[in-house]
mmCIF file of C-alpha atoms in Angstrom:
data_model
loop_
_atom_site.group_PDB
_atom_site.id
_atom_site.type_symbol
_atom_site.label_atom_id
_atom_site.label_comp_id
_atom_site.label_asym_id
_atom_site.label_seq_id
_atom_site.Cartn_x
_atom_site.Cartn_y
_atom_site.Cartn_z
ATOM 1 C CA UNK A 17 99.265 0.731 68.054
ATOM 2 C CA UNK A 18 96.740 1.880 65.193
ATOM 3 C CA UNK A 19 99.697 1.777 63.075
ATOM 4 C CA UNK A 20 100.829 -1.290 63.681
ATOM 5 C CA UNK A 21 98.016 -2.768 63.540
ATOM 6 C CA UNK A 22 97.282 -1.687 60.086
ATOM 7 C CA UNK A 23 100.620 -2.845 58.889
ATOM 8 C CA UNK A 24 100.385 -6.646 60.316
ATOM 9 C CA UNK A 25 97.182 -6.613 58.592
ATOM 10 C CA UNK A 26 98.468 -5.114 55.309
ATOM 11 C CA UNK A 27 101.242 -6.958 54.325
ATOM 12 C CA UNK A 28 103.148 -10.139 55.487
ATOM 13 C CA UNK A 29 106.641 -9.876 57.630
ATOM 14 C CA UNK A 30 109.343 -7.526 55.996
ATOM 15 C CA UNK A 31 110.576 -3.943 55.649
ATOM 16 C CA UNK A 32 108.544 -0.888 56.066
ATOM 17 C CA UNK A 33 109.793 2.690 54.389
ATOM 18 C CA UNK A 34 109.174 5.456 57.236
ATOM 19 C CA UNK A 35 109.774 8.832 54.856
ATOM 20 C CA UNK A 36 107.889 11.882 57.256
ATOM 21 C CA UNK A 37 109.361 15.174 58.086
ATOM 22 C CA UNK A 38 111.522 15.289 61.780
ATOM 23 C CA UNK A 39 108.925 15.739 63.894
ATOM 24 C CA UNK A 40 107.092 14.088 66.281
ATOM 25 C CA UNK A 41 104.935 12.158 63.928
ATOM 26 C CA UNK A 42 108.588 9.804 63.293
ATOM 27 C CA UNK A 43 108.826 9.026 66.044
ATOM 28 C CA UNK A 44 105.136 7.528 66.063
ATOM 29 C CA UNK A 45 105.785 6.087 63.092
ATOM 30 C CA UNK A 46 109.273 4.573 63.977
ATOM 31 C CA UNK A 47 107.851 2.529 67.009
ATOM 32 C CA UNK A 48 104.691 1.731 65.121
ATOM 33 C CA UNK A 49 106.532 -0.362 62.724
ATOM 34 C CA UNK A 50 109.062 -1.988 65.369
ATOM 35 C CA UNK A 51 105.768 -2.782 67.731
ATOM 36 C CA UNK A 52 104.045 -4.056 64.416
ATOM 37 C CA UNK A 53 107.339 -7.159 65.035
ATOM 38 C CA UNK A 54 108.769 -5.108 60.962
ATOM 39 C CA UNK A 55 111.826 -3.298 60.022
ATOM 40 C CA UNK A 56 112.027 0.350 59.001
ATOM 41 C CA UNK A 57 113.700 1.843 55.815
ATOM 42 C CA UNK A 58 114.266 5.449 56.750
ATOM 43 C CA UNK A 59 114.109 7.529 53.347
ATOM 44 C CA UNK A 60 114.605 11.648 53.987
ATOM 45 C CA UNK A 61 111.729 12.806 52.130
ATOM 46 C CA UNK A 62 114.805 15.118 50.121
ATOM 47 C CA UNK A 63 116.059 12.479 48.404
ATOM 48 C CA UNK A 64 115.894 12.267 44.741
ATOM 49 C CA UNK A 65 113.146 9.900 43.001
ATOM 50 C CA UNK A 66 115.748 7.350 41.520
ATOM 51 C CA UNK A 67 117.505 7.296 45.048
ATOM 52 C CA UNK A 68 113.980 6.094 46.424
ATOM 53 C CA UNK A 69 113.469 3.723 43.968
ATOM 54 C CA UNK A 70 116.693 1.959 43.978
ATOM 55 C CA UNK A 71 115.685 1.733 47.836
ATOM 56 C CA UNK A 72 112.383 0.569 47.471
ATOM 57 C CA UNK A 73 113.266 -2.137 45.157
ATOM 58 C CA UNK A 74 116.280 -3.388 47.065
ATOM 59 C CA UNK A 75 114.469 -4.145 49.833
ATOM 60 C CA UNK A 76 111.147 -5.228 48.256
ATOM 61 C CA UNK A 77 109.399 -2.570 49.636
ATOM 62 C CA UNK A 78 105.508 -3.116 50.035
ATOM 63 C CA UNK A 79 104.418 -0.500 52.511
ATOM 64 C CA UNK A 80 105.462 2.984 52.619
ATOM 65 C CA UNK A 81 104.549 4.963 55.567
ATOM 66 C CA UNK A 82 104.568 8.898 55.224
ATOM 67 C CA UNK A 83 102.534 12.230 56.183
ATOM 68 C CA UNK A 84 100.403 14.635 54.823
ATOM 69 C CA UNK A 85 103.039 17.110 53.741
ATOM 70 C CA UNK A 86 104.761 14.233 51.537
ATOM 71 C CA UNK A 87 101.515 12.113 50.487
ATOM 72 C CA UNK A 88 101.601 13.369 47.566
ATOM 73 C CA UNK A 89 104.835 12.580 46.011
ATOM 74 C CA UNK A 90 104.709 9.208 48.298
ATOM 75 C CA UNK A 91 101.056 8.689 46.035
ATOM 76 C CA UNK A 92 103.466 9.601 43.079
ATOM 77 C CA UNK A 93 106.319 6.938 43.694
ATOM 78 C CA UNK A 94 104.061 4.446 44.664
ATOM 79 C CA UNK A 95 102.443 4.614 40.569
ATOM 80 C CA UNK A 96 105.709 4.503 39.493
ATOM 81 C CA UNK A 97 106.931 1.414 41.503
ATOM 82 C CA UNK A 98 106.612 -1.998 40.823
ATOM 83 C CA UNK A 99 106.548 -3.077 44.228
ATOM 84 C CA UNK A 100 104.734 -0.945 46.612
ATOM 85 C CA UNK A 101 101.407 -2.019 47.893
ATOM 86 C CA UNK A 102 100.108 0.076 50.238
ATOM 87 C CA UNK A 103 100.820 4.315 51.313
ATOM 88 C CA UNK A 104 99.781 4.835 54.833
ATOM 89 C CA UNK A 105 99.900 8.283 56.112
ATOM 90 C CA UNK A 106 100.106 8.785 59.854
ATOM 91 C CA UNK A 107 98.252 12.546 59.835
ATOM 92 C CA UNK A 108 94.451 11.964 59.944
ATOM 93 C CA UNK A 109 91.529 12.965 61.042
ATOM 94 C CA UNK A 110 91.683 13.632 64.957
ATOM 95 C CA UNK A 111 95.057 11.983 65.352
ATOM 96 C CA UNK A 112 93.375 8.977 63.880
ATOM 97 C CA UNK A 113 95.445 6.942 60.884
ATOM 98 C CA UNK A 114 93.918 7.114 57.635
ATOM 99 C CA UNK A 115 95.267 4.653 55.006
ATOM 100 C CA UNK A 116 95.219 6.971 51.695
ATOM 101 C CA UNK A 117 96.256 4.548 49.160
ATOM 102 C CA UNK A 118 96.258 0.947 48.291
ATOM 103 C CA UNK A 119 97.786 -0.873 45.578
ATOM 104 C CA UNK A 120 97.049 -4.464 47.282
ATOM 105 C CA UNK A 121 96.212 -5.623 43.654
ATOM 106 C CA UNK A 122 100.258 -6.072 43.624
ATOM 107 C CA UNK A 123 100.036 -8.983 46.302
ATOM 108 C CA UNK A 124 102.873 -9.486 48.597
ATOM 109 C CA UNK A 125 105.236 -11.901 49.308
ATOM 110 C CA UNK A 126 107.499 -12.384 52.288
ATOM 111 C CA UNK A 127 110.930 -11.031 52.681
ATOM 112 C CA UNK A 128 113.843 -12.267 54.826
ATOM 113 C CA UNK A 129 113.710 -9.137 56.957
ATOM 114 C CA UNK A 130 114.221 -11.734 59.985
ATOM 115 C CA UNK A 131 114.690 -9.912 63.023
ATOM 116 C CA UNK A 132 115.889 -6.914 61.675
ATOM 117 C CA UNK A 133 114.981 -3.428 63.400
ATOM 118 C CA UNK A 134 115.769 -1.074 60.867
ATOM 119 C CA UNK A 135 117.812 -0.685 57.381
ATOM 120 C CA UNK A 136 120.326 1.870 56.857
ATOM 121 C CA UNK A 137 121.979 2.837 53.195
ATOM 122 C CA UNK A 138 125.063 4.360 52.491
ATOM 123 C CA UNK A 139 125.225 7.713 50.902
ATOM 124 C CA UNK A 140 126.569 6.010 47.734
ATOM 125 C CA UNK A 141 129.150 8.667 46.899
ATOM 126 C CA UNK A 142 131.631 5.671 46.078
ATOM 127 C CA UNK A 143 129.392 3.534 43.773
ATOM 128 C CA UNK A 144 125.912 2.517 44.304
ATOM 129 C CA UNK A 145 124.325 2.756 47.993
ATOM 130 C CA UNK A 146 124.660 -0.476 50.257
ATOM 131 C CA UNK A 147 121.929 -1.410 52.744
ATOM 132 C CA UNK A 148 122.727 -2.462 56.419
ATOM 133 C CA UNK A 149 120.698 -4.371 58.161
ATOM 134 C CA UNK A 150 120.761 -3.855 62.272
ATOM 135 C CA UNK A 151 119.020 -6.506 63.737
ATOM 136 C CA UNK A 152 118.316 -6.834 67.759
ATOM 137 C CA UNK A 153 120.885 -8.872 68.313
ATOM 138 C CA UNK A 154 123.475 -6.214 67.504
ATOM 139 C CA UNK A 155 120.918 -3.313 68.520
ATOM 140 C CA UNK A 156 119.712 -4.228 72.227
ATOM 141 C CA UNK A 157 123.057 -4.762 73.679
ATOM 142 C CA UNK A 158 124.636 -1.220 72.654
ATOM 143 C CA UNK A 159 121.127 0.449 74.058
ATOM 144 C CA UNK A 160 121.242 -1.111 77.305
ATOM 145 C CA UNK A 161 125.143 -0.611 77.471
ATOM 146 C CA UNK A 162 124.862 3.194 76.531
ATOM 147 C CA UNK A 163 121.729 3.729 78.621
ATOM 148 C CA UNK A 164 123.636 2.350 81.917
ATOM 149 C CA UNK A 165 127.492 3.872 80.626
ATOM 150 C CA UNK A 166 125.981 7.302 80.795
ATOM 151 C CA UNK A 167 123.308 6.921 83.126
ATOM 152 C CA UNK A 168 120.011 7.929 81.106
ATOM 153 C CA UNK A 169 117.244 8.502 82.754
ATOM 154 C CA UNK A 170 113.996 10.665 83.037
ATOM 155 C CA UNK A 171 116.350 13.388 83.996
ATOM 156 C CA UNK A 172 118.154 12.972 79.813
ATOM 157 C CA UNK A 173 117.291 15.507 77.670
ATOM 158 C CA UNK A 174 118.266 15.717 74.520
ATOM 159 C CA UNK A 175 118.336 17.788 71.164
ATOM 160 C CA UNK A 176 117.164 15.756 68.671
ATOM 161 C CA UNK A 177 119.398 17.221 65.575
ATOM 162 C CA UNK A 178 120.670 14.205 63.567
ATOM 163 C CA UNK A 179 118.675 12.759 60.505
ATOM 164 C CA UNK A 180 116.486 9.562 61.194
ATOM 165 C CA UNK A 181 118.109 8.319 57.948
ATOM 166 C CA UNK A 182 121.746 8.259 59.712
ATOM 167 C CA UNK A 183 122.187 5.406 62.097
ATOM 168 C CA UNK A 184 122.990 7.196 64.850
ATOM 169 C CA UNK A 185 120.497 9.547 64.928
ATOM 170 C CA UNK A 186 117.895 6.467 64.885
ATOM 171 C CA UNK A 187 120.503 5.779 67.954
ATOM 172 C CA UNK A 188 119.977 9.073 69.764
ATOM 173 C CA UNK A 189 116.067 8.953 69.558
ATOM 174 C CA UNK A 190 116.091 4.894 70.532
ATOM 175 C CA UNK A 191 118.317 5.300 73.629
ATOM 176 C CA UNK A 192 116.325 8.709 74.599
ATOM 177 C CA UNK A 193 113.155 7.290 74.758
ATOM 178 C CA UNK A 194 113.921 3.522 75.972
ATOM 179 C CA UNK A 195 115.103 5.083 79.415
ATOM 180 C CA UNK A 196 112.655 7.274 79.509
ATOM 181 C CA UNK A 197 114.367 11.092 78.790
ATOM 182 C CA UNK A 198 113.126 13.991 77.189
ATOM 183 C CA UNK A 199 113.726 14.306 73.170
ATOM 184 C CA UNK A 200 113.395 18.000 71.434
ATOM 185 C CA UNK A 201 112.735 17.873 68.164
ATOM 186 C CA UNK A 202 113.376 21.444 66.309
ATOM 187 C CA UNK A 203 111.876 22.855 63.158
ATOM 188 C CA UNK A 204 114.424 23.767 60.632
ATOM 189 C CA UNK A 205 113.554 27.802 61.974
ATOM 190 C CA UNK A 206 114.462 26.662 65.242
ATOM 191 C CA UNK A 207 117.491 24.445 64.751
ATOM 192 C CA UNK A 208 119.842 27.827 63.594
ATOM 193 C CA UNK A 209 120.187 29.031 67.293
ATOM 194 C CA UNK A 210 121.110 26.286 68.770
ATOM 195 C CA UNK A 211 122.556 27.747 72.150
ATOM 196 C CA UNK A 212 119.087 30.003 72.631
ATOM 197 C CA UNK A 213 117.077 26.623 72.609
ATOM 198 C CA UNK A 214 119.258 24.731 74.636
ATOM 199 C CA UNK A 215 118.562 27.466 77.551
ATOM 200 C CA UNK A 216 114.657 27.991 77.147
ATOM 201 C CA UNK A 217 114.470 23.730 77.065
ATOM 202 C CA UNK A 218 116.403 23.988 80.574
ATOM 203 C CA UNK A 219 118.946 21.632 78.890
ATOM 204 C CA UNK A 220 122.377 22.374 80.687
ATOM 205 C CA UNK A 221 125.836 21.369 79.867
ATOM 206 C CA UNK A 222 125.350 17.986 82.560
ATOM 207 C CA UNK A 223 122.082 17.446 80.341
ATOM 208 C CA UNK A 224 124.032 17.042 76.982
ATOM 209 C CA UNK A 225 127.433 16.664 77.952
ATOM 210 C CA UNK A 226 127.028 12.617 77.371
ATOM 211 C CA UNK A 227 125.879 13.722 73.810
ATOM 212 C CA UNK A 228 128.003 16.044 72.371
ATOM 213 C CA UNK A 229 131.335 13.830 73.904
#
């Protein structure tokens, strides 16, 4: 809610990059900017600066949301760009959210994110990288239908092993967490033995079965 809160009262209604590590600090950050009523722009902190920037500037970008390990480069493309306003960073003191940087000078003006939930791009191996918008409308149905198809619950739990910045790994962590599951989020030491960590977790093959199908 601290999040959110700092976004409403940052910038006016429209999309919000989310570029942190997989950890538990997206996930704070992805509801943060759906519960501040904006759509995220998932960027994988790996990708290269003129990647981000055609992102940023397709989408208007004024508020990029990140953590400490990737402030600084955030702090970086933010002096470069011509659009970005503000670089929150969701690790601060005590758990609390510090906003780092501030370029409100900029101004803002409002998008047409509408009632988009979140942006995805292409990889842009066949020409330039397309963004697609997935608003509620085509969102909420396919969560509610997947959640009652497969019968999620608080007994769901699931590996967490898909990038944020691929739409259905935004799927796998909204559908986890609306019906109320379990989501294990593994280091990139962890993530090698897959098997090992799907038997100290206590996931079983009726646990994950609806996933890996």
């Amino acid at each position: 809610e601290a999040l959110a809160k700092v976004i409403q009262d940052s910038v006016s209604d429209q999309f919000i990059v989310l570029m942190v590590e997989d950890k538990p600090a997206l996930v704070v950050g992805l509801l943060s900017i759906l519960n501040s009523g904006k759509a995220f722009v998932p960027i994988n902190p790996v990708f290269p600066d003129d990647r981000v920037h055609f992102i940023l500037n397709d989408c208007n970008i004024r508020v990029l949301v990140t953590d400490d390990m990737h402030y600084p480069r955030a702090l970086h493309i933010a002096r470069e760009s011509t659009v970005i306003s503000h670089v929150l960073c969701l690790d601060g003191v005590d758990g609390q959210l510090t906003e780092r940087h501030s370029f409100a000078d900029r101004g803002t003006e409002p998008n047409t994110s509408g009632q988009s939930c979140y942006v995805i791009y292409t990889s842009g191996s066949t020409g330039r990288p397309k963004g697609v918008p997935i608003t509620q409308q085509n969102l909420v149905p396919l969560l509610l239908w997947f959640g009652d198809y497969f019968q999620l619950g608080e007994q769901t739990k699931i590996f967490q092993n898909l990038s944020y910045t691929f739409d259905f790994g935004v799927f796998e962590i909204l559908t986890t967490l609306i019906f109320g599951g379990t989501m294990y989020m593994l280091n990139k030491k962890e993530a090698g033995d897959f098997a090992c960590n799907m038997n100290r977790s206590g996931i079983g093959q009726e646990d994950s079965r609806e996933y890996f199908e």
